[in-house]
XYZ file of C-alpha atoms in Angstrom:
735
model
C -21.578 -88.358 234.670
C -23.334 -85.008 234.981
C -21.331 -82.342 236.793
C -23.449 -81.428 239.800
C -20.785 -79.098 241.132
C -22.504 -75.950 242.458
C -21.723 -72.495 241.160
C -19.497 -70.927 243.792
C -18.363 -67.863 241.879
C -19.918 -65.602 244.510
C -18.257 -67.268 247.521
C -15.897 -65.306 249.742
C -12.946 -67.525 248.791
C -13.690 -67.052 245.079
C -13.637 -63.289 245.562
C -10.360 -63.584 247.470
C -8.815 -65.664 244.673
C -9.983 -63.232 242.030
C -8.510 -60.316 243.983
C -5.140 -62.108 244.267
C -5.154 -62.716 240.494
C -6.077 -59.117 239.609
C -3.355 -57.594 241.832
C -0.562 -60.197 242.020
C 2.330 -57.724 242.054
C 0.840 -55.776 244.946
C 0.407 -59.025 246.889
C 4.040 -59.978 246.217
C 5.341 -56.584 247.374
C 3.332 -56.782 250.603
C 4.599 -60.306 251.290
C 8.183 -59.334 250.444
C 8.088 -56.480 252.955
C 6.516 -58.756 255.583
C 9.130 -61.479 255.071
C 12.047 -59.012 255.232
C 10.602 -57.492 258.407
C 10.071 -60.957 259.902
C 13.596 -62.207 259.249
C 15.101 -58.879 260.270
C 13.244 -58.839 263.573
C 13.985 -62.474 264.371
C 17.705 -62.070 263.611
C 18.018 -58.874 265.660
C 18.469 -56.424 262.775
C 15.664 -54.154 263.985
C 15.782 -55.009 267.685
C 18.387 -55.127 270.452
C 17.945 -58.870 270.919
C 17.486 -61.583 268.331
C 15.108 -64.492 268.801
C 18.053 -66.773 269.606
C 19.195 -64.412 272.378
C 15.835 -64.906 274.086
C 15.763 -68.713 274.040
C 16.159 -70.877 277.118
C 17.045 -74.512 277.631
C 16.723 -77.120 280.318
C 14.706 -80.117 281.313
C 10.931 -79.780 280.739
C 9.445 -78.724 284.059
C 6.029 -78.544 285.665
C 4.822 -77.265 288.998
C 5.669 -80.081 291.370
C 7.990 -81.187 294.107
C 11.148 -80.749 292.036
C 10.274 -77.188 291.043
C 9.173 -76.250 294.570
C 12.509 -77.408 295.982
C 14.462 -75.522 293.352
C 12.465 -72.368 293.995
C 13.342 -72.580 297.696
C 17.044 -72.909 296.859
C 16.873 -70.086 294.351
C 15.266 -67.754 296.890
C 18.019 -68.693 299.319
C 20.648 -67.656 296.730
C 21.673 -71.118 295.526
C 20.627 -71.088 291.876
C 22.753 -73.493 289.823
C 23.119 -70.986 286.978
C 25.056 -68.624 289.260
C 28.164 -70.837 289.266
C 30.978 -70.425 286.741
C 33.757 -73.012 286.851
C 37.261 -73.409 285.463
C 39.193 -76.678 285.244
C 42.954 -76.074 285.239
C 45.139 -78.931 283.938
C 48.809 -79.467 283.078
C 50.259 -78.107 286.327
C 51.858 -79.505 289.463
C 48.982 -78.840 291.851
C 51.276 -79.255 294.886
C 53.778 -76.628 293.670
C 54.076 -73.410 295.757
C 54.377 -71.417 292.514
C 51.021 -72.766 291.337
C 49.507 -71.973 294.733
C 50.780 -68.376 294.604
C 49.591 -67.720 291.034
C 46.195 -69.319 291.666
C 45.736 -67.538 294.994
C 46.533 -64.172 293.407
C 44.040 -64.870 290.618
C 41.379 -65.821 293.175
C 41.923 -62.525 294.994
C 41.549 -60.541 291.756
C 38.429 -62.481 290.737
C 36.862 -61.963 294.183
C 37.327 -58.220 293.683
C 35.213 -58.169 290.519
C 31.871 -56.462 291.104
C 29.148 -59.106 290.836
C 31.255 -61.996 292.169
C 30.016 -63.328 295.499
C 32.704 -65.888 296.247
C 35.610 -67.850 294.783
C 36.373 -71.453 295.666
C 39.692 -73.190 294.970
C 42.011 -75.374 297.077
C 44.502 -72.578 297.738
C 42.030 -70.193 299.420
C 40.297 -72.669 301.754
C 40.814 -71.364 305.337
C 41.650 -74.857 306.663
C 44.577 -75.211 304.215
C 45.324 -77.318 301.132
C 45.576 -80.552 303.132
C 42.062 -80.201 304.564
C 39.080 -82.263 303.362
C 37.441 -79.015 302.224
C 40.350 -78.299 299.877
C 40.705 -81.896 298.681
C 37.494 -81.807 296.630
C 38.897 -78.949 294.515
C 41.904 -81.029 293.373
C 41.697 -83.190 290.281
C 40.702 -86.737 291.303
C 40.689 -85.314 294.870
C 44.470 -85.708 294.894
C 46.609 -82.733 295.999
C 49.542 -84.180 294.006
C 47.559 -84.336 290.746
C 48.049 -82.183 287.644
C 44.997 -79.978 288.041
C 42.494 -78.136 290.224
C 39.044 -76.566 289.945
C 37.987 -72.983 290.503
C 34.328 -72.266 291.310
C 33.136 -68.669 290.968
C 29.704 -67.859 292.411
C 27.992 -64.848 290.862
C 25.434 -62.553 292.427
C 22.006 -64.079 291.608
C 20.557 -60.591 291.149
C 22.691 -59.968 288.050
C 20.842 -59.633 284.752
C 21.792 -61.861 281.847
C 23.853 -59.115 280.227
C 25.570 -58.261 283.512
C 26.341 -61.924 284.126
C 27.968 -62.144 280.710
C 30.149 -59.124 281.450
C 31.241 -60.581 284.799
C 32.146 -63.901 283.169
C 34.240 -62.063 280.588
C 36.148 -60.310 283.362
C 36.669 -63.643 285.127
C 37.970 -65.127 281.856
C 40.564 -62.350 281.569
C 41.839 -63.039 285.066
C 41.961 -66.780 284.356
C 43.960 -66.071 281.178
C 46.426 -64.008 283.218
C 46.779 -66.886 285.661
C 47.342 -69.363 282.787
C 50.198 -67.195 281.452
C 51.847 -67.411 284.863
C 51.582 -71.225 284.733
C 53.473 -72.409 281.612
C 51.970 -75.534 280.048
C 48.620 -75.126 281.747
C 45.227 -75.321 280.051
C 42.013 -73.748 281.354
C 38.547 -75.016 280.439
C 35.550 -72.985 281.587
C 31.909 -73.895 281.835
C 28.742 -73.917 283.845
C 25.019 -74.425 283.527
C 24.548 -71.064 281.787
C 27.290 -71.976 279.305
C 25.679 -75.370 278.704
C 22.351 -73.681 277.966
C 24.059 -71.221 275.608
C 25.799 -74.110 273.867
C 22.485 -75.899 273.344
C 20.717 -72.784 272.043
C 23.672 -72.073 269.758
C 23.452 -75.624 268.441
C 19.756 -75.042 267.739
C 20.650 -72.104 265.500
C 23.289 -74.169 263.696
C 20.915 -77.100 263.248
C 18.255 -74.750 261.912
C 20.650 -73.487 259.241
C 21.794 -77.038 258.477
C 18.238 -78.320 258.193
C 17.106 -75.529 255.918
C 20.334 -75.731 253.932
C 19.670 -79.404 253.212
C 15.876 -79.371 252.965
C 15.182 -76.376 250.740
C 17.574 -77.145 247.838
C 16.703 -80.856 247.761
C 12.977 -80.078 248.022
C 13.270 -77.628 245.156
C 14.997 -80.186 242.930
C 12.345 -82.817 243.721
C 9.578 -80.328 242.923
C 11.237 -79.460 239.618
C 10.969 -83.150 238.718
C 7.403 -83.431 240.028
C 6.115 -80.303 238.268
C 8.413 -80.458 235.266
C 9.617 -76.875 235.607
C 11.387 -74.328 237.784
C 8.476 -71.880 237.918
C 5.968 -74.319 239.414
C 8.588 -75.714 241.801
C 9.640 -72.280 242.952
C 6.174 -71.303 244.156
C 5.877 -73.728 247.117
C 9.526 -73.056 248.030
C 8.875 -69.308 248.005
C 5.858 -69.899 250.207
C 7.973 -72.049 252.534
C 10.560 -69.278 252.915
C 7.759 -66.846 253.750
C 6.434 -69.334 256.299
C 9.860 -69.651 257.954
C 10.039 -65.866 258.289
C 6.531 -65.747 259.705
C 7.324 -68.608 262.082
C 10.457 -66.895 263.430
C 8.639 -63.574 263.840
C 5.751 -65.216 265.696
C 8.226 -66.995 267.961
C 9.956 -63.688 268.727
C 6.597 -62.255 269.756
C 5.821 -65.283 271.927
C 9.240 -65.006 273.602
C 8.043 -61.781 275.283
C 4.979 -63.558 276.653
C 6.350 -66.985 277.648
C 9.751 -68.604 278.062
C 10.679 -70.423 274.860
C 12.878 -73.493 274.938
C 15.605 -73.661 272.309
C 14.075 -76.733 270.682
C 10.824 -74.866 269.936
C 12.458 -73.003 267.049
C 13.362 -76.115 265.099
C 10.099 -77.896 265.766
C 7.880 -74.967 264.774
C 9.982 -73.945 261.781
C 9.888 -77.497 260.453
C 6.098 -77.507 260.796
C 5.759 -74.241 258.870
C 8.098 -75.501 256.177
C 6.247 -78.800 255.831
C 2.761 -77.298 255.781
C 3.671 -74.648 253.217
C 5.150 -77.258 250.902
C 2.002 -79.391 251.311
C -0.387 -76.500 250.724
C 1.752 -75.010 247.960
C 1.767 -78.282 246.039
C -1.996 -78.647 246.415
C -2.712 -75.080 245.345
C -0.373 -75.016 242.343
C -1.594 -78.425 241.122
C -5.240 -77.410 241.441
C -4.535 -74.148 239.613
C -2.976 -75.982 236.686
C -5.907 -78.372 236.615
C -8.470 -75.542 236.624
C -6.593 -73.561 233.972
C -6.181 -76.628 231.726
C -9.918 -77.340 231.994
C -10.685 -73.844 230.747
C -7.950 -73.538 228.110
C -8.775 -76.956 226.514
C -5.842 -77.153 224.155
C -5.392 -73.399 223.648
C -1.728 -72.352 223.312
C -0.487 -71.208 226.702
C 0.650 -67.825 225.379
C -2.891 -67.060 224.181
C -4.660 -67.695 227.494
C -6.582 -64.491 228.321
C -6.267 -62.700 231.633
C -9.912 -63.247 232.584
C -9.482 -66.990 232.211
C -6.510 -66.852 234.600
C -8.592 -64.860 237.101
C -11.431 -67.420 236.860
C -9.005 -70.313 237.373
C -7.416 -68.581 240.372
C -10.808 -67.855 241.903
C -11.885 -71.482 241.511
C -8.527 -72.702 242.868
C -8.790 -70.650 246.047
C -12.421 -71.695 246.464
C -11.622 -75.425 246.131
C -7.994 -75.951 247.156
C -8.255 -72.999 249.536
C -11.194 -74.632 251.305
C -9.186 -77.838 251.620
C -6.208 -75.885 252.979
C -8.333 -74.061 255.544
C -10.024 -77.284 256.595
C -6.676 -79.071 256.781
C -5.223 -76.183 258.771
C -8.084 -76.479 261.234
C -7.400 -80.184 261.765
C -3.686 -79.493 262.298
C -4.559 -76.657 264.675
C -6.831 -78.977 266.639
C -4.082 -81.549 267.118
C -1.628 -78.855 268.199
C -4.254 -77.283 270.426
C -4.129 -80.473 272.463
C -0.675 -79.400 273.656
C -2.243 -76.408 275.425
C -4.004 -78.790 277.809
C -0.692 -79.948 279.270
C 0.868 -78.185 282.242
C 4.478 -78.124 281.011
C 5.347 -74.663 279.776
C 7.400 -76.019 276.886
C 4.364 -77.914 275.560
C 2.213 -74.819 275.785
C 4.929 -72.770 274.124
C 5.190 -75.209 271.225
C 1.408 -75.435 270.912
C 0.895 -71.666 270.991
C 3.698 -70.887 268.559
C 2.741 -73.730 266.210
C -0.852 -72.492 266.042
C 0.408 -69.130 264.799
C 2.562 -70.903 262.202
C -0.470 -72.824 260.924
C -2.148 -69.459 260.388
C 0.899 -68.217 258.441
C 0.859 -71.355 256.276
C -2.845 -70.889 255.495
C -2.328 -67.211 254.612
C 0.554 -68.139 252.319
C -1.579 -70.773 250.565
C -4.618 -68.560 249.943
C -2.821 -65.307 249.099
C 0.840 -65.560 248.131
C 0.733 -68.854 246.182
C -2.372 -67.885 244.136
C -0.763 -64.536 243.311
C 2.417 -66.293 242.172
C 0.355 -68.801 240.158
C -1.612 -66.046 238.436
C 1.565 -64.140 237.648
C 3.277 -67.192 236.142
C 0.149 -68.840 234.722
C 1.228 -69.016 231.085
C 4.655 -70.395 231.977
C 3.041 -73.009 234.217
C 1.262 -74.416 231.158
C 3.987 -73.820 228.589
C 4.156 -77.554 227.761
C 0.516 -77.566 226.730
C -2.959 -77.127 228.129
C -4.253 -80.640 227.628
C -6.371 -82.175 230.396
C -4.661 -84.361 232.991
C -5.536 -88.076 232.561
C -8.376 -89.566 234.614
C -6.552 -92.913 234.782
C -3.017 -93.584 235.883
C -0.800 -95.170 238.501
C -2.969 -94.266 241.472
C -6.282 -95.264 239.911
C -4.744 -98.614 239.000
C -3.455 -98.953 242.568
C -6.928 -98.215 243.978
C -8.517 -100.731 241.584
C -5.961 -103.358 242.623
C -6.665 -102.659 246.310
C -10.428 -102.899 245.731
C -9.889 -106.379 244.292
C -8.417 -107.747 247.560
C -9.357 -105.356 250.397
C -9.552 -107.824 253.307
C -6.039 -109.328 252.906
C -4.635 -105.798 252.539
C -6.401 -104.584 255.693
C -5.189 -107.584 257.695
C -1.625 -107.352 256.339
C -1.226 -103.612 256.840
C -2.724 -103.642 260.337
C -0.505 -106.577 261.321
C 2.569 -104.703 260.098
C 1.583 -101.503 261.922
C 0.949 -103.383 265.176
C 4.297 -105.174 264.818
C 6.068 -101.828 264.343
C 4.266 -100.440 267.397
C 5.345 -103.247 269.758
C 8.565 -101.515 270.980
C 6.345 -98.805 272.528
C 5.563 -101.314 275.292
C 9.198 -100.840 276.384
C 9.118 -97.038 276.170
C 11.485 -95.285 278.577
C 11.674 -91.515 278.973
C 14.569 -89.326 280.014
C 15.480 -85.664 280.288
C 19.035 -85.261 279.057
C 21.305 -82.347 279.799
C 24.789 -82.402 278.318
C 23.865 -85.588 276.403
C 21.749 -83.451 274.061
C 24.987 -82.141 272.576
C 27.133 -84.287 270.263
C 30.202 -86.010 271.659
C 33.177 -83.685 271.493
C 31.111 -80.517 272.040
C 33.023 -78.195 274.379
C 30.436 -78.003 277.151
C 29.624 -81.705 276.997
C 33.340 -82.503 277.395
C 33.584 -79.981 280.234
C 30.788 -81.619 282.237
C 32.017 -85.140 281.470
C 35.463 -84.167 282.798
C 33.846 -82.494 285.801
C 31.912 -85.666 286.656
C 35.017 -87.816 286.142
C 37.620 -85.758 288.007
C 35.589 -83.656 290.474
C 32.698 -85.936 291.485
C 31.922 -84.119 294.732
C 31.706 -80.669 293.132
C 29.800 -82.064 290.144
C 26.828 -82.252 292.478
C 24.891 -85.201 293.888
C 22.517 -87.297 291.808
C 19.629 -86.192 294.027
C 19.154 -83.541 296.676
C 16.575 -83.397 299.416
C 15.661 -79.827 300.320
C 14.656 -79.895 303.996
C 12.787 -77.055 305.692
C 14.103 -77.623 309.182
C 17.075 -76.963 311.447
C 20.539 -78.172 310.399
C 20.556 -80.653 313.313
C 17.322 -82.378 312.248
C 18.487 -82.420 308.626
C 21.753 -84.109 309.657
C 19.859 -86.750 311.648
C 17.604 -87.434 308.664
C 20.633 -87.666 306.340
C 22.077 -90.448 308.484
C 18.898 -92.513 308.322
C 17.720 -92.473 304.690
C 15.545 -95.334 303.369
C 17.428 -98.369 302.049
C 17.831 -98.759 298.287
C 17.494 -102.399 297.180
C 18.662 -103.474 300.644
C 21.691 -101.143 300.618
C 22.206 -98.405 303.183
C 22.340 -94.959 301.589
C 24.054 -92.067 303.303
C 23.210 -88.460 302.626
C 25.549 -85.475 302.783
C 23.879 -82.618 304.696
C 24.702 -78.999 303.903
C 23.325 -75.975 305.703
C 21.761 -73.261 303.539
C 20.433 -71.148 306.396
C 18.991 -71.730 309.873
C 15.715 -73.067 308.453
C 16.828 -74.707 305.228
C 19.301 -77.502 304.469
C 20.087 -79.760 301.548
C 20.978 -83.448 301.710
C 22.983 -84.762 298.769
C 22.282 -88.359 297.739
C 24.466 -90.296 295.294
C 23.318 -93.626 293.870
C 24.778 -96.040 291.306
C 23.854 -95.401 287.691
C 23.847 -91.606 287.640
C 21.112 -88.977 288.064
C 18.688 -90.597 285.588
C 19.432 -94.275 286.191
C 17.019 -96.855 287.570
C 18.447 -96.486 291.084
C 17.949 -92.713 291.029
C 14.337 -93.121 289.914
C 13.718 -95.735 292.606
C 15.375 -93.554 295.250
C 13.044 -90.670 294.365
C 10.080 -92.952 295.052
C 11.558 -94.160 298.364
C 12.321 -90.637 299.572
C 8.786 -89.542 298.721
C 7.267 -92.572 300.471
C 9.344 -92.123 303.658
C 8.891 -88.518 304.732
C 10.268 -87.157 308.027
C 8.170 -84.961 310.325
C 9.238 -81.789 308.497
C 8.691 -80.649 304.863
C 11.087 -82.137 302.301
C 11.374 -81.771 298.529
C 13.286 -84.229 296.344
C 15.223 -82.322 293.677
C 17.157 -83.647 290.687
C 16.782 -84.840 287.110
C 14.985 -88.033 288.131
C 12.561 -86.091 290.341
C 11.870 -83.538 287.605
C 11.313 -86.322 285.082
C 8.825 -88.011 287.405
C 6.901 -84.765 287.900
C 6.806 -84.208 284.139
C 5.637 -87.718 283.235
C 3.032 -87.744 286.036
C 1.655 -84.449 284.765
C 1.747 -85.678 281.159
C -0.192 -88.857 281.880
C -2.683 -87.000 284.090
C -3.626 -84.678 281.237
C -3.220 -87.057 278.302
C -6.826 -88.272 278.598
C -8.485 -84.832 278.439
C -6.109 -83.748 275.651
C -6.901 -86.809 273.533
C -10.640 -86.420 274.182
C -10.519 -82.771 273.083
C -8.552 -83.508 269.902
C -10.633 -86.590 269.045
C -13.976 -84.852 269.554
C -13.024 -81.753 267.564
C -11.571 -83.891 264.755
C -14.697 -86.058 264.586
C -16.916 -82.966 264.398
C -14.850 -81.340 261.652
C -14.637 -84.490 259.544
C -18.370 -85.010 259.972
C -19.061 -81.472 258.785
C -16.853 -82.189 255.782
C -18.152 -85.646 254.837
C -21.640 -85.910 256.349
C -20.610 -89.329 257.655
C -19.976 -90.625 261.161
C -18.200 -93.734 259.865
C -15.363 -92.005 257.982
C -14.311 -89.768 260.916
C -14.270 -92.657 263.420
C -12.344 -94.862 260.989
C -9.833 -92.080 260.280
C -9.268 -91.543 263.997
C -8.697 -95.235 264.723
C -6.359 -95.714 261.761
C -4.297 -92.675 262.746
C -3.908 -93.970 266.300
C -2.490 -97.269 265.007
C -0.267 -95.444 262.492
C 1.167 -93.118 265.139
C 1.765 -96.064 267.456
C 3.860 -97.659 264.709
C 5.831 -94.428 264.234
C 6.555 -94.188 267.952
C 7.577 -97.853 267.992
C 10.114 -97.264 265.219
C 11.481 -94.292 267.165
C 11.923 -96.439 270.300
C 13.648 -99.143 268.235
C 16.098 -96.621 266.764
C 16.925 -94.250 269.613
C 16.122 -96.140 272.797
C 17.537 -99.475 271.676
C 20.423 -97.831 269.843
C 19.888 -99.125 266.296
C 21.237 -97.066 263.377
C 23.567 -95.074 265.676
C 26.305 -95.002 263.058
C 24.014 -94.141 260.143
C 22.194 -91.338 261.967
C 25.270 -90.217 263.935
C 23.986 -90.236 267.497
C 24.781 -91.916 270.797
C 21.830 -93.639 272.434
C 21.003 -92.665 276.011
C 18.735 -95.710 276.342
C 15.539 -93.650 276.300
C 13.560 -91.015 274.413
C 13.552 -87.396 275.524
C 10.498 -86.841 277.710
C 8.661 -84.461 275.392
C 9.200 -86.486 272.192
C 6.130 -88.783 272.453
C 3.844 -85.773 272.882
C 5.412 -83.955 269.939
C 5.248 -86.992 267.674
C 1.623 -87.674 268.586
C 0.505 -84.047 268.218
C 2.449 -83.132 265.083
C 2.139 -86.597 263.545
C -1.626 -86.606 264.072
C -1.894 -83.162 262.505
C 0.120 -84.145 259.430
C -1.787 -87.439 259.101
C -5.090 -85.592 259.132
C -3.551 -83.170 256.641
C -3.229 -85.974 254.071
C -6.571 -87.449 255.130
C -8.251 -84.165 254.257
C -6.389 -83.963 250.924
C -7.740 -87.393 249.945
C -11.217 -87.081 251.446
C -11.832 -83.650 249.930
C -11.494 -85.158 246.449
C -13.517 -88.266 247.294
C -16.306 -86.207 248.893
C -16.329 -83.802 245.954
C -16.746 -86.683 243.474
C -19.319 -88.461 245.645
C -21.369 -85.260 245.837
C -21.299 -85.094 242.039
C -23.049 -88.458 241.924
C -20.212 -90.949 241.523
C -20.504 -94.293 243.318
C -18.437 -94.972 246.419
C -15.882 -97.140 244.586
C -15.600 -94.783 241.611
C -15.195 -91.771 243.914
C -12.394 -93.539 245.787
C -10.587 -94.604 242.594
C -10.863 -91.189 240.963
C -10.171 -89.370 244.217
C -6.970 -91.329 244.757
C -5.936 -90.706 241.148
C -6.431 -86.960 241.505
C -4.899 -86.588 244.967
C -2.397 -89.479 245.084
C 0.327 -87.628 243.201
C -0.060 -84.588 245.462
C -0.074 -86.663 248.659
C 2.930 -88.722 247.594
C 4.907 -85.711 246.395
C 4.029 -83.666 249.477
C 4.939 -86.541 251.778
C 8.254 -87.092 249.995
C 9.112 -83.430 250.323
C 8.092 -83.277 253.988
C 10.197 -86.368 254.700
C 13.112 -84.559 253.049
C 12.433 -81.508 255.230
C 12.446 -83.587 258.403
C 15.467 -85.545 257.209
C 17.294 -82.243 256.781
C 16.938 -81.622 260.472
C 18.125 -85.138 261.228
C 21.456 -83.881 259.847
C 21.657 -81.555 262.855
C 23.566 -82.397 266.028
C 21.079 -81.822 268.849
C 19.666 -85.161 270.025
C 16.119 -83.984 270.717
C 15.873 -82.376 267.262
C 17.252 -85.512 265.644
C 14.638 -87.625 267.445
C 11.872 -85.246 266.388
C 13.021 -85.222 262.766
C 13.267 -89.012 262.525
C 9.957 -89.534 264.338
C 7.983 -87.179 262.117
C 9.677 -88.400 258.931
C 8.706 -91.967 259.818
C 5.148 -90.874 260.731
C 4.667 -89.131 257.378
C 6.235 -92.007 255.444
C 3.994 -94.623 257.071
C 0.894 -92.477 256.669
C 1.425 -91.547 253.020
C 2.198 -95.111 251.936
C 0.657 -97.846 254.070
C -2.268 -95.817 255.360
C -3.306 -93.399 252.647
C -2.492 -95.544 249.588
C -3.552 -98.964 250.946
C -5.501 -99.002 254.195
C -7.914 -96.138 253.471
C -8.976 -97.370 249.986
C -9.259 -100.950 251.274
C -11.489 -100.027 254.243
C -13.645 -97.788 252.054
C -14.061 -100.659 249.590
C -15.159 -103.064 252.357
C -17.617 -100.605 253.901
C -19.050 -99.470 250.559
C -22.032 -97.171 250.941
C -21.823 -97.593 254.730
C -18.928 -95.115 254.530
C -21.508 -92.359 254.136
C -23.909 -93.434 256.873
C -25.147 -91.072 259.538
C -28.283 -91.023 261.703
C -31.177 -89.070 260.215
C -30.859 -86.291 262.789
C -27.160 -85.824 262.023
C -27.860 -85.872 258.268
C -30.260 -82.984 258.750
C -27.622 -81.216 260.842
C -25.035 -81.701 258.094
C -27.450 -80.442 255.448
C -27.766 -77.224 257.411
C -24.219 -76.661 258.700
C -22.022 -79.006 256.665
C -18.895 -77.851 254.860
C -19.434 -79.023 251.310
C -18.247 -78.085 247.879
């Protein structure tokens, strides 16, 4: 077959590759300085605050009824983060000595600048036998072995000031504990829970990288047959992590970043750099072997290395840029959603894609050029045109219809659990069992149910009298009368606490939110609570899912058309990816919602998926799926443009790209699996979901379904209307 490949030595990417090869040491020094600066900035070496100091945590929120009610309470000085609590156990709560020591501590704490009030049973004006004092005793029993202290801080305090006040409170609590032999004091609050979650993010990040990088390196040593070749993608991945953390630090000054964003975005940068590094290094070896043609590696001249690098960046670099665009498109869909956390992830991830592309077209080529002779030290013979993947493609082409039917049936079967999808927005449940703050809030709910807060609250903009009348006549829940507990905030604002069976995210709580919204009084009310916030989030998500999907689908179809000149291949790729992602989400529901593999994966099912997980899996999974689609199609299109038949292009394309796709997928699965070893539930769900998505795509889809459908369609794969063919001839992205 005649090589019809055009001469692209004058292209911009060829010039870039040649420049990287002529000045590799300069490129490495620049990248080294950038990586050191990135890690230093993110870890707080060069700044007053590290990235992790600037992270937030909480349920995903959108502008809606729940947020409006919370804003009203916050303006009225009732923000939940302003409360700091201490559970005292191991004492005789009815003892006068305990009362004296606790009362003295309360007086000292109340005198701390920044403390608004102190609540405990021994300082209630009505006395320790009053109903007001009873709720502060453990199990609401004045003769129990414990009591609760609630310290309310000034809401105007900054984060640093709040920390200082809490430290002063802790010292006074320690003094009180010394005066009460045998007592134990456990402290906590919403701010402490958030800090615990963000701290767990940092630990999980270290755990994930500590597992993923060494194992990935060992696998790449086996794949490439040497430490030098394996070290290049890993080096690029480390650079990507630094770039990802630095970009996140920058974004933290523009938007609030949730703690989970760090893991999600870092994992993406790690995975993409390994993918692109493998592709670039493999293509470089192929190009250099083609030029050396049996020449001893030590005798390869410098100009030949420069030519190979230029051609690598022009070919593999084009694939990387195109792949990066498809990933960016899928992540760009997150920007359509209202939830700030989705926009934060989308914005930060887009910057990480840029870092991964820069690493692939600058740092990796420079490393390849510098270590070129060692990369080929085992010989410069040409890689075989026939092998495992060409034989697999030939086998698939012999029975395409049964393979299509079988694979689609399996994917649909795996997707069936999605029909039972249930979303939640966990708080303390994100942390592993035994975590200090999770135990604190579990004990609070068990022993101090009234002070733990109601499952739902209705914020009523009216007089206390009207609010009390409304609280006594709430809508019935499943035929049961529900009573609310009114509490005056000020003359024009009250809250009505509502407790229902099953907790704040149970079915009854979700149903009660609907009833309260359907039965409004003649004054403004806002239903506040986890169930209300979850409803606002899911309503907003579904409202914008259509436009987001349309945007991603249209942009993907256009890009794939510009790459292939076909309208059939892009539509087929889109449909296959939808089915594949449905299967991945179904597996995730089966594992985490239904509680399978709890022991193996070390988690406790909450009977649902975290509310943002489906969006993340669909966006990131689609991007990674299109990543491998581009890897395969770029080779097939290249061969088809050289004049090979459809079937031959598919067989040879799979042979040339199959090893890269399989190796890259294996390594990315390892990366995601590394983060499964973490403790935070939402990160574990993300890691498992994306690992499953990549595994399904790289095996069932890319190795079986794509070759089979291309065999059935034959030359129809390349069909496009005459007008679009002319458009592609003018604007198409071809080799």
